[in-house]
Amino acid sequence: MLRYRDPAWSPYVAGALIGLLQVPAFLLMQTALGASSSYVTVSASLAALADPAIAQIDYVARHLSGAKNWWQVALVIGIALGAAISARLGGVRRGAISPVWPRALGAGSPARRFAMAFAGGFIMLFGARIADGCTSGHGISGLAQLSVGSTIAVAAMFAGGIGVAALLRRV
Amino acid sequence: MSIFLAILTGLAMGLVFGFALEKSRVFEPGVIVGQMQMRNFTMLKIFLAAVVSGLVVLAALQGFGYVRLVPKATIYGADIVGGLILGAGIALAGACPGTVLAQIGAGYRDAWATLVGGLLGALVYSYLDPTLAPMVAGGPGRLTFDILFGLPFAVAALVFAAILVGLLVVLEAWRPWRSELGANFDGLRADRAAQQAYVAGRPAPAAGD
């Protein structure tokens, strides 16, 4: 039984529910689930306020306007809202930083973790944009479409993640 | 579709997406780092379950002619180099580009730093795209396994889905999902000592097995 107030659902049920979102994505938006291109849409839209010339870059122009781009921005904002509702209903008490970080880093101030999070975010999106997709676009959607390139990208993702996680203390 | 309707659709779908990400616990940095250290397989379970249901619904939608698939072009250099860098970032951030938002929604403060870093990373890439994209270009275009094997997509998708279900059954028998939740549903085994040392600013004791 799934209850909204449960702090955790079976990963198989929750995962399958995420995959079912391909139905509205394809039927309503003619696209697949994805997350990382929304970072280009948002950051380039903000940057365009200071540097209008950025819109001259083809890559940026493809991300600035159009229903699909803003659909994805709304999707990731919705993720934050949905997670907030679920967390509130689930009632798990949570600190400002996950306890995994003191374990993975040993000593260190929270400032060190914030710097690491910033760097991690930068590297993550830089890589995702080179690869043209992330865990959602290449992972969930690429594998579900049997894409060879997405399979390669997912394998590389895990290889990179496992390599860097090996440098952290074991959690 | 108008931008307004597209945004409403995105918000509604995102609500479900974020709800499922939170309930599944895959947004927890402890789950993601645990997966990359091969100590917690929750991430792989959710990921493969999402692929399986995606394969089944796309097999039906494409098989009956309701949708056209949109696989990304295969670009070997970009997929490998970008994937490696992305994976490194995932391990450092303890998040994926989508789950960062779930972390923010659930209340992790450092996820805001991940988000700002991500926006900046995407922006720097955007400026460099005219230079970088040609460096990693080259590939066969839209290449999919159903084409490689000469099968209709729906058949190949259902066969792949069945293989993944078998894998998940083995995974669950090996590591039951409830055993990986952790005491506080964060994918971590209870270990107060490390946390207390952190708060007190002392070096943490090494986490034992």
Coordinates of C-alpha atoms in Angstrom, one line a residue:
Chain A
M1 CA 0.0 0.0 0.0
L2 CA 1.3 3.5 -0.8
R3 CA 0.5 6.1 1.7
Y4 CA 1.3 9.8 1.2
R5 CA 2.5 10.0 4.7
D6 CA 5.0 7.2 4.4
P7 CA 8.6 8.5 4.5
A8 CA 9.7 6.1 1.8
W9 CA 8.1 4.2 -1.0
S10 CA 9.4 1.1 -2.8
P11 CA 12.0 2.3 -5.3
Y12 CA 10.4 0.1 -7.9
V13 CA 7.0 1.8 -7.5
A14 CA 8.5 5.3 -7.3
G15 CA 10.8 4.6 -10.2
A16 CA 8.0 3.1 -12.4
L17 CA 5.9 6.2 -11.6
I18 CA 8.7 8.4 -12.9
G19 CA 8.9 6.4 -16.1
L20 CA 5.2 6.7 -16.6
L21 CA 5.7 10.5 -17.0
Q22 CA 7.0 9.7 -20.4
V23 CA 3.4 9.4 -21.5
P24 CA 2.4 13.0 -21.0
A25 CA 5.9 14.1 -22.1
F26 CA 5.5 12.4 -25.4
L27 CA 1.8 12.9 -26.0
L28 CA 1.5 16.5 -24.8
M29 CA 5.0 17.9 -25.5
Q30 CA 6.4 15.6 -28.2
T31 CA 9.6 15.3 -26.1
A32 CA 11.1 13.0 -23.5
L33 CA 11.8 13.7 -19.8
G34 CA 14.9 15.7 -19.2
A35 CA 16.3 18.3 -16.7
S36 CA 19.7 19.7 -17.6
S37 CA 18.8 21.8 -20.6
S38 CA 16.6 23.9 -18.4
Y39 CA 19.8 25.2 -16.7
V40 CA 20.8 26.7 -20.1
T41 CA 17.4 28.3 -20.5
V42 CA 17.4 29.9 -17.1
S43 CA 21.1 31.0 -16.9
A44 CA 21.2 32.3 -20.5
S45 CA 17.9 34.2 -20.0
L46 CA 19.4 35.9 -16.9
A47 CA 22.8 36.5 -18.6
A48 CA 21.0 38.1 -21.6
L49 CA 19.9 40.9 -19.3
A50 CA 23.6 41.9 -19.0
D51 CA 24.9 40.6 -22.3
P52 CA 22.2 40.6 -25.0
A53 CA 24.8 39.3 -27.5
I54 CA 24.6 35.9 -25.8
A55 CA 21.4 35.3 -27.8
Q56 CA 23.5 35.4 -31.0
I57 CA 25.1 32.0 -30.0
D58 CA 23.2 29.3 -31.9
Y59 CA 23.3 27.0 -28.9
V60 CA 21.8 29.6 -26.6
A61 CA 19.2 30.7 -29.2
R62 CA 17.9 27.1 -29.3
H63 CA 17.3 27.2 -25.6
L64 CA 15.9 30.6 -25.0
S65 CA 12.4 30.4 -26.3
G66 CA 9.8 27.9 -27.2
A67 CA 7.3 25.8 -25.3
K68 CA 9.6 22.8 -24.7
N69 CA 12.3 24.8 -23.1
W70 CA 10.0 26.6 -20.6
W71 CA 8.1 23.3 -20.1
Q72 CA 11.3 21.8 -18.8
V73 CA 12.0 24.8 -16.6
A74 CA 8.5 24.4 -15.1
L75 CA 9.2 20.7 -14.7
V76 CA 12.2 21.2 -12.5
I77 CA 10.5 23.9 -10.4
G78 CA 7.6 21.4 -10.0
I79 CA 10.2 18.8 -8.8
A80 CA 11.1 21.2 -5.9
L81 CA 7.4 21.7 -5.0
G82 CA 6.6 18.0 -5.3
A83 CA 9.5 17.0 -3.1
A84 CA 8.6 19.7 -0.5
I85 CA 5.1 18.4 -0.3
S86 CA 6.3 14.8 0.0
A87 CA 8.9 15.7 2.6
R88 CA 6.3 17.6 4.6
L89 CA 3.9 14.6 4.5
G90 CA 6.6 12.1 5.2
G91 CA 7.7 14.0 8.2
V92 CA 11.4 13.0 8.1
R93 CA 13.5 15.5 10.1
R94 CA 16.4 16.7 8.2
G95 CA 19.4 18.9 8.9
A96 CA 20.7 21.7 6.7
I97 CA 23.3 19.3 5.3
S98 CA 23.1 15.6 4.8
P99 CA 25.0 13.6 7.4
V100 CA 26.7 11.8 4.5
W101 CA 29.1 14.8 4.0
P102 CA 30.8 14.7 7.4
R103 CA 31.3 11.0 6.8
A104 CA 32.6 11.4 3.3
L105 CA 34.8 14.4 4.0
G106 CA 36.1 13.6 7.5
A107 CA 36.6 16.9 9.2
G108 CA 35.7 20.3 7.7
S109 CA 33.3 23.2 8.2
P110 CA 30.0 23.4 6.5
A111 CA 31.6 26.1 4.3
R112 CA 33.8 23.5 2.8
R113 CA 30.7 21.5 1.9
F114 CA 29.0 24.5 0.3
A115 CA 32.1 25.1 -1.8
M116 CA 32.1 21.5 -2.8
A117 CA 28.4 21.6 -3.7
F118 CA 29.0 24.7 -5.9
A119 CA 31.9 23.0 -7.7
G120 CA 30.0 19.8 -8.0
G121 CA 27.1 21.6 -9.5
F122 CA 29.3 23.5 -12.0
I123 CA 31.1 20.3 -13.1
M124 CA 27.9 18.3 -13.3
L125 CA 26.1 20.8 -15.6
F126 CA 29.2 21.5 -17.7
G127 CA 29.5 17.7 -18.3
A128 CA 25.8 17.3 -18.9
R129 CA 25.8 20.0 -21.6
I130 CA 28.8 18.5 -23.3
A131 CA 27.0 15.1 -23.3
D132 CA 23.7 16.8 -24.3
G133 CA 21.8 15.2 -21.4
C134 CA 21.8 14.0 -17.8
T135 CA 20.5 11.2 -15.7
S136 CA 17.0 12.1 -16.9
G137 CA 17.6 12.9 -20.6
H138 CA 20.2 10.3 -21.3
G139 CA 19.5 7.9 -18.5
I140 CA 15.7 7.5 -18.0
S141 CA 14.7 8.7 -21.5
G142 CA 17.7 7.6 -23.6
L143 CA 17.7 4.1 -22.3
A144 CA 13.9 3.9 -22.7
Q145 CA 14.3 4.8 -26.4
L146 CA 17.2 2.2 -26.8
S147 CA 19.6 5.0 -27.8
V148 CA 23.2 3.7 -28.2
G149 CA 24.7 7.1 -27.4
S150 CA 22.7 7.5 -24.2
T151 CA 23.8 4.0 -23.1
I152 CA 27.5 5.1 -23.7
A153 CA 26.8 8.4 -21.8
V154 CA 25.2 6.5 -18.8
A155 CA 28.1 4.1 -18.6
A156 CA 30.5 7.1 -18.6
M157 CA 28.4 8.8 -16.0
F158 CA 28.7 5.9 -13.6
A159 CA 32.4 5.5 -14.4
G160 CA 33.1 9.1 -13.6
G161 CA 30.9 9.0 -10.5
I162 CA 32.5 5.8 -9.2
G163 CA 36.0 7.2 -9.8
V164 CA 35.4 10.4 -7.9
A165 CA 33.4 8.7 -5.1
A166 CA 36.4 6.5 -4.6
L167 CA 38.4 9.6 -3.5
L168 CA 35.9 10.3 -0.7
R169 CA 35.8 8.4 2.6
R170 CA 33.6 5.4 2.5
V171 CA 30.1 6.3 3.7
Chain B
M1 CA 1.0 24.4 -27.4
S2 CA 1.2 27.9 -25.9
I3 CA 4.0 28.7 -23.5
F4 CA 1.5 29.2 -20.7
L5 CA -0.1 25.7 -21.1
A6 CA 3.4 24.2 -21.5
I7 CA 4.4 25.7 -18.2
L8 CA 1.3 24.4 -16.4
T9 CA 1.9 21.0 -17.9
G10 CA 5.5 21.1 -16.7
L11 CA 4.5 22.2 -13.2
A12 CA 2.0 19.4 -12.9
M13 CA 4.4 16.7 -14.2
G14 CA 7.2 18.1 -12.0
L15 CA 5.0 17.8 -8.9
V16 CA 4.6 14.1 -9.6
F17 CA 8.3 13.8 -10.5
G18 CA 9.4 15.5 -7.3
F19 CA 7.0 13.6 -5.1
A20 CA 8.2 10.3 -6.5
L21 CA 11.9 11.4 -6.2
E22 CA 11.4 12.3 -2.5
K23 CA 9.4 9.1 -1.7
S24 CA 12.0 7.0 -3.5
R25 CA 14.8 8.6 -1.4
V26 CA 17.0 8.8 -4.5
F27 CA 17.4 12.5 -4.0
E28 CA 19.4 11.8 -0.8
P29 CA 23.1 12.6 -1.2
G30 CA 23.7 9.5 1.0
V31 CA 21.9 7.4 -1.5
I32 CA 23.8 8.8 -4.5
V33 CA 27.2 8.8 -3.0
G34 CA 26.4 5.3 -1.6
Q35 CA 25.6 4.1 -5.1
M36 CA 28.8 5.5 -6.5
Q37 CA 30.7 3.7 -3.7
M38 CA 28.7 0.5 -4.5
R39 CA 27.3 0.3 -1.0
N40 CA 23.7 1.3 -1.6
F41 CA 21.8 0.2 -4.8
T42 CA 18.7 2.3 -4.3
M43 CA 19.6 4.7 -7.1
L44 CA 20.1 1.8 -9.6
K45 CA 16.8 0.3 -8.6
I46 CA 14.8 3.5 -9.2
F47 CA 16.7 4.3 -12.3
L48 CA 16.1 0.9 -13.9
A49 CA 12.5 0.8 -12.7
A50 CA 11.9 4.2 -14.5
V51 CA 13.6 2.8 -17.6
V52 CA 11.4 -0.3 -17.5
S53 CA 8.1 1.5 -17.3
G54 CA 9.4 4.0 -19.9
L55 CA 10.2 1.2 -22.2
V56 CA 6.8 -0.4 -21.8
V57 CA 4.8 2.7 -22.4
L58 CA 6.9 3.8 -25.3
A59 CA 6.7 0.4 -26.8
A60 CA 2.9 0.8 -26.7
L61 CA 2.7 4.4 -27.8
Q62 CA 5.2 4.0 -30.6
G63 CA 3.9 0.5 -31.6
F64 CA 0.4 1.8 -32.0
G65 CA 1.6 4.9 -33.9
Y66 CA 0.7 7.5 -31.3
V67 CA 4.2 9.1 -30.9
R68 CA 7.5 9.5 -32.7
L69 CA 10.5 8.8 -30.6
V70 CA 13.2 11.4 -30.1
P71 CA 16.4 9.6 -29.3
K72 CA 19.5 11.9 -29.0
A73 CA 22.2 11.6 -31.6
T74 CA 25.0 9.3 -30.7
I75 CA 28.2 11.4 -30.5
Y76 CA 30.9 9.2 -29.2
G77 CA 33.3 11.9 -27.9
A78 CA 30.6 14.1 -26.4
D79 CA 28.8 11.1 -24.7
I80 CA 32.0 9.7 -23.2
V81 CA 33.8 13.0 -22.2
G82 CA 30.5 14.7 -21.1
G83 CA 29.3 11.6 -19.3
L84 CA 32.6 11.2 -17.3
I85 CA 32.6 14.9 -16.3
L86 CA 28.9 14.7 -15.4
G87 CA 29.4 11.6 -13.3
A88 CA 32.3 13.3 -11.4
G89 CA 30.0 16.3 -10.7
I90 CA 27.2 14.0 -9.5
A91 CA 29.6 12.4 -6.9
L92 CA 30.8 15.8 -5.7
A93 CA 27.3 17.3 -5.6
G94 CA 25.6 14.2 -4.3
A95 CA 22.9 15.0 -6.8
C96 CA 21.8 14.9 -10.4
P97 CA 20.6 18.0 -12.3
G98 CA 17.0 17.0 -11.6
T99 CA 17.4 15.8 -8.0
V100 CA 19.1 19.1 -6.9
L101 CA 15.7 20.6 -7.0
A102 CA 14.2 17.8 -5.0
Q103 CA 17.0 18.4 -2.4
I104 CA 16.0 22.1 -2.3
G105 CA 12.4 21.2 -1.8
A106 CA 13.2 18.7 0.9
G107 CA 15.2 21.3 2.8
Y108 CA 18.9 20.7 2.1
R109 CA 20.7 24.1 2.1
D110 CA 23.8 23.1 0.3
A111 CA 21.6 22.2 -2.7
W112 CA 21.2 25.9 -3.4
A113 CA 25.0 26.1 -3.9
T114 CA 24.8 23.1 -6.2
L115 CA 22.0 24.8 -8.2
V116 CA 23.9 28.1 -8.5
G117 CA 27.0 26.2 -9.6
G118 CA 25.0 24.2 -12.1
L119 CA 23.5 27.4 -13.6
L120 CA 27.0 28.9 -13.9
G121 CA 28.3 25.6 -15.4
A122 CA 25.6 25.6 -18.0
L123 CA 26.2 29.3 -18.8
V124 CA 30.0 28.8 -19.2
Y125 CA 29.3 25.9 -21.5
S126 CA 26.9 28.0 -23.5
Y127 CA 29.6 30.6 -24.2
L128 CA 32.1 27.8 -25.1
D129 CA 29.8 25.7 -27.2
P130 CA 30.9 27.1 -30.5
T131 CA 34.5 26.0 -29.6
L132 CA 33.8 22.8 -27.6
A133 CA 31.1 21.1 -29.6
P134 CA 33.3 20.6 -32.7
M135 CA 36.1 19.1 -30.5
V136 CA 33.9 16.2 -29.4
A137 CA 31.8 15.9 -32.6
G138 CA 31.5 12.8 -34.8
G139 CA 29.2 9.9 -34.7
P140 CA 26.5 7.9 -36.5
G141 CA 23.6 10.2 -35.7
R142 CA 20.5 8.8 -34.2
L143 CA 21.5 5.2 -33.5
T144 CA 19.3 2.9 -31.5
F145 CA 19.6 -0.8 -30.5
D146 CA 16.4 -1.8 -32.3
I147 CA 17.9 -0.6 -35.6
L148 CA 21.2 -2.3 -34.8
F149 CA 19.4 -5.6 -34.1
G150 CA 17.0 -5.2 -37.0
L151 CA 13.9 -5.4 -34.7
P152 CA 10.8 -3.3 -34.5
F153 CA 11.2 -0.8 -31.6
A154 CA 8.3 -2.3 -29.6
V155 CA 9.8 -5.8 -29.7
A156 CA 13.3 -4.7 -28.8
A157 CA 12.0 -2.4 -26.0
L158 CA 9.9 -5.2 -24.4
V159 CA 12.8 -7.7 -24.6
F160 CA 15.1 -5.1 -22.9
A161 CA 12.4 -4.4 -20.3
A162 CA 12.1 -8.1 -19.5
I163 CA 15.9 -8.3 -19.1
L164 CA 15.9 -5.3 -16.7
V165 CA 13.1 -6.8 -14.7
G166 CA 15.1 -9.9 -14.3
L167 CA 18.1 -7.8 -13.1
L168 CA 15.9 -6.0 -10.6
V169 CA 14.5 -9.3 -9.2
V170 CA 18.1 -10.4 -8.6
L171 CA 19.1 -7.0 -7.2
E172 CA 16.1 -7.1 -4.7
A173 CA 17.0 -10.7 -3.7
W174 CA 20.6 -9.6 -3.0
R175 CA 19.8 -6.2 -1.4
P176 CA 16.2 -5.9 -0.2
W177 CA 15.2 -2.2 -0.6
R178 CA 14.0 -1.8 2.9
S179 CA 17.4 -2.8 4.2
E180 CA 19.0 0.1 2.3
L181 CA 16.8 2.9 3.5
G182 CA 18.9 3.7 6.6
A183 CA 17.7 4.7 10.1
N184 CA 16.7 8.2 9.0
F185 CA 15.7 7.3 5.4
D186 CA 18.8 8.9 4.1
G187 CA 20.5 5.8 2.8
L188 CA 23.1 5.9 5.7
R189 CA 23.7 3.4 8.4
A190 CA 23.3 4.9 11.8
D191 CA 26.6 6.4 12.9
R192 CA 26.3 9.1 15.4
A193 CA 30.0 9.4 16.1
A194 CA 30.9 10.9 12.7
Q195 CA 28.1 13.4 12.9
Q196 CA 28.9 14.6 16.4
A197 CA 32.5 15.0 15.6
Y198 CA 31.6 17.0 12.5
V199 CA 29.4 19.4 14.6
A200 CA 32.2 19.7 17.1
G201 CA 34.8 20.4 14.4
R202 CA 36.9 17.3 15.2
P203 CA 38.2 14.8 12.6
A204 CA 35.6 12.1 12.1
P205 CA 36.4 8.6 13.1
A206 CA 36.7 6.4 10.0
A207 CA 33.4 4.9 9.1
G208 CA 33.6 1.1 9.7
D209 CA 31.9 -1.5 7.5

